[in-house]
Amino acid sequence: MNLTVLNLVFGAVIALISAVIGAFMLYYLGERGLRERSLEALKEEIQDNLEVLNVLQSIVKEKKGGLPPLYTDAYIFARSSGLLTNSSKDTRNQLAKIYLEFS
């Protein structure tokens, strides 16, 4: 009888540990995927803005005027969600300078 109770307790502990590990892995992999997708969106946004700036470069040189607003959604999301906190301070400062200058 004691062996049966011990087996039940042991089984419950193993199930609990497995559930905790599974939940942690699901959270970690989901967070990692979100980070990767967000940083990829930020990279694409920067590339799109570069293309826009290259097209407008000749126009801006001829006219003394401001640039139209550039894409900023991915940067705003990455910054406000804390995805850039693991980036170097230099990278964060460069991104802030770029986006503040052209927004």
mmCIF file of C-alpha atoms in Angstrom:
data_model
loop_
_atom_site.group_PDB
_atom_site.id
_atom_site.type_symbol
_atom_site.label_atom_id
_atom_site.label_comp_id
_atom_site.label_asym_id
_atom_site.label_seq_id
_atom_site.Cartn_x
_atom_site.Cartn_y
_atom_site.Cartn_z
ATOM 1 C CA MET A 1 0.000 0.000 0.000
ATOM 2 C CA ASN A 2 2.811 2.409 0.825
ATOM 3 C CA LEU A 3 4.435 1.536 -2.491
ATOM 4 C CA THR A 4 1.250 2.488 -4.355
ATOM 5 C CA VAL A 5 1.026 5.850 -2.569
ATOM 6 C CA LEU A 6 4.713 6.448 -3.235
ATOM 7 C CA ASN A 7 4.217 5.636 -6.940
ATOM 8 C CA LEU A 8 1.267 8.054 -7.127
ATOM 9 C CA VAL A 9 3.229 10.838 -5.444
ATOM 10 C CA PHE A 10 6.252 10.185 -7.649
ATOM 11 C CA GLY A 11 4.057 10.187 -10.771
ATOM 12 C CA ALA A 12 2.392 13.442 -9.725
ATOM 13 C CA VAL A 13 5.769 15.100 -9.100
ATOM 14 C CA ILE A 14 7.058 13.954 -12.506
ATOM 15 C CA ALA A 15 3.874 15.243 -14.190
ATOM 16 C CA LEU A 16 4.173 18.602 -12.420
ATOM 17 C CA ILE A 17 7.834 18.985 -13.361
ATOM 18 C CA SER A 18 7.036 18.073 -16.977
ATOM 19 C CA ALA A 19 4.209 20.619 -17.095
ATOM 20 C CA VAL A 20 6.437 23.378 -15.708
ATOM 21 C CA ILE A 21 9.213 22.569 -18.197
ATOM 22 C CA GLY A 22 6.692 22.475 -21.049
ATOM 23 C CA ALA A 23 5.182 25.826 -20.062
ATOM 24 C CA PHE A 24 8.622 27.415 -19.767
ATOM 25 C CA MET A 25 9.711 26.101 -23.172
ATOM 26 C CA LEU A 26 6.493 27.333 -24.799
ATOM 27 C CA TYR A 27 6.971 30.799 -23.279
ATOM 28 C CA TYR A 28 10.677 30.949 -24.175
ATOM 29 C CA LEU A 29 10.201 29.801 -27.767
ATOM 30 C CA GLY A 30 7.235 32.130 -28.260
ATOM 31 C CA GLU A 31 9.175 35.097 -26.883
ATOM 32 C CA ARG A 32 12.176 34.225 -29.022
ATOM 33 C CA GLY A 33 10.013 33.967 -32.139
ATOM 34 C CA LEU A 34 8.404 37.329 -31.408
ATOM 35 C CA ARG A 35 11.824 38.919 -30.947
ATOM 36 C CA GLU A 36 13.138 37.458 -34.214
ATOM 37 C CA ARG A 37 10.062 38.523 -36.198
ATOM 38 C CA SER A 38 10.097 42.017 -34.701
ATOM 39 C CA LEU A 39 13.776 42.554 -35.403
ATOM 40 C CA GLU A 40 13.289 41.267 -38.960
ATOM 41 C CA ALA A 41 10.421 43.757 -39.408
ATOM 42 C CA LEU A 42 12.673 46.527 -38.087
ATOM 43 C CA LYS A 43 15.392 45.540 -40.562
ATOM 44 C CA GLU A 44 12.899 45.565 -43.449
ATOM 45 C CA GLU A 45 11.539 48.926 -42.323
ATOM 46 C CA ILE A 46 15.033 50.421 -42.318
ATOM 47 C CA GLN A 47 15.678 49.009 -45.797
ATOM 48 C CA ASP A 48 12.370 50.444 -47.059
ATOM 49 C CA ASN A 49 13.244 53.836 -45.588
ATOM 50 C CA LEU A 50 16.671 53.702 -47.252
ATOM 51 C CA GLU A 51 15.025 53.064 -50.618
ATOM 52 C CA VAL A 52 12.655 55.998 -50.075
ATOM 53 C CA LEU A 53 15.556 58.248 -49.093
ATOM 54 C CA ASN A 54 17.585 57.213 -52.131
ATOM 55 C CA VAL A 55 14.677 58.061 -54.435
ATOM 56 C CA LEU A 56 14.071 61.398 -52.726
ATOM 57 C CA GLN A 57 17.729 62.367 -52.460
ATOM 58 C CA SER A 58 17.821 64.236 -55.767
ATOM 59 C CA ILE A 59 14.532 66.008 -55.023
ATOM 60 C CA VAL A 60 15.728 67.168 -51.611
ATOM 61 C CA LYS A 61 18.992 68.467 -53.073
ATOM 62 C CA GLU A 62 17.067 70.563 -55.602
ATOM 63 C CA LYS A 63 14.444 71.867 -53.183
ATOM 64 C CA LYS A 64 14.967 73.138 -49.704
ATOM 65 C CA GLY A 65 12.212 71.264 -47.976
ATOM 66 C CA GLY A 66 11.565 68.520 -45.517
ATOM 67 C CA LEU A 67 11.237 64.847 -46.185
ATOM 68 C CA PRO A 68 7.911 63.075 -46.080
ATOM 69 C CA PRO A 69 7.388 60.947 -42.977
ATOM 70 C CA LEU A 70 9.116 57.582 -43.098
ATOM 71 C CA TYR A 71 7.976 54.167 -41.877
ATOM 72 C CA THR A 72 8.289 53.888 -38.094
ATOM 73 C CA ASP A 73 5.861 51.171 -36.936
ATOM 74 C CA ALA A 74 8.449 48.393 -36.469
ATOM 75 C CA TYR A 75 10.843 50.703 -34.612
ATOM 76 C CA ILE A 76 8.117 52.016 -32.314
ATOM 77 C CA PHE A 77 6.978 48.455 -31.538
ATOM 78 C CA ALA A 78 10.527 47.192 -30.938
ATOM 79 C CA ARG A 79 11.325 50.144 -28.676
ATOM 80 C CA SER A 80 8.088 50.170 -26.676
ATOM 81 C CA SER A 81 8.004 46.401 -26.156
ATOM 82 C CA GLY A 82 11.577 46.289 -24.854
ATOM 83 C CA LEU A 83 12.938 44.148 -27.682
ATOM 84 C CA LEU A 84 15.900 46.481 -28.098
ATOM 85 C CA THR A 85 17.045 46.189 -24.479
ATOM 86 C CA ASN A 86 19.436 43.364 -25.344
ATOM 87 C CA SER A 87 20.952 45.400 -28.175
ATOM 88 C CA SER A 88 24.106 47.370 -27.526
ATOM 89 C CA LYS A 89 23.762 50.935 -26.320
ATOM 90 C CA ASP A 90 25.471 52.101 -29.514
ATOM 91 C CA THR A 91 22.874 50.305 -31.659
ATOM 92 C CA ARG A 92 19.991 51.755 -29.637
ATOM 93 C CA ASN A 93 21.473 55.255 -29.901
ATOM 94 C CA GLN A 94 21.993 54.948 -33.661
ATOM 95 C CA LEU A 95 18.414 53.768 -34.199
ATOM 96 C CA ALA A 96 17.045 56.564 -32.009
ATOM 97 C CA LYS A 97 19.100 59.157 -33.888
ATOM 98 C CA ILE A 98 17.932 57.844 -37.271
ATOM 99 C CA TYR A 99 14.269 57.688 -36.326
ATOM 100 C CA LEU A 100 14.183 60.983 -34.414
ATOM 101 C CA GLU A 101 15.959 62.788 -37.244
ATOM 102 C CA PHE A 102 13.574 61.584 -39.938
ATOM 103 C CA SER A 103 10.253 61.456 -38.082
#
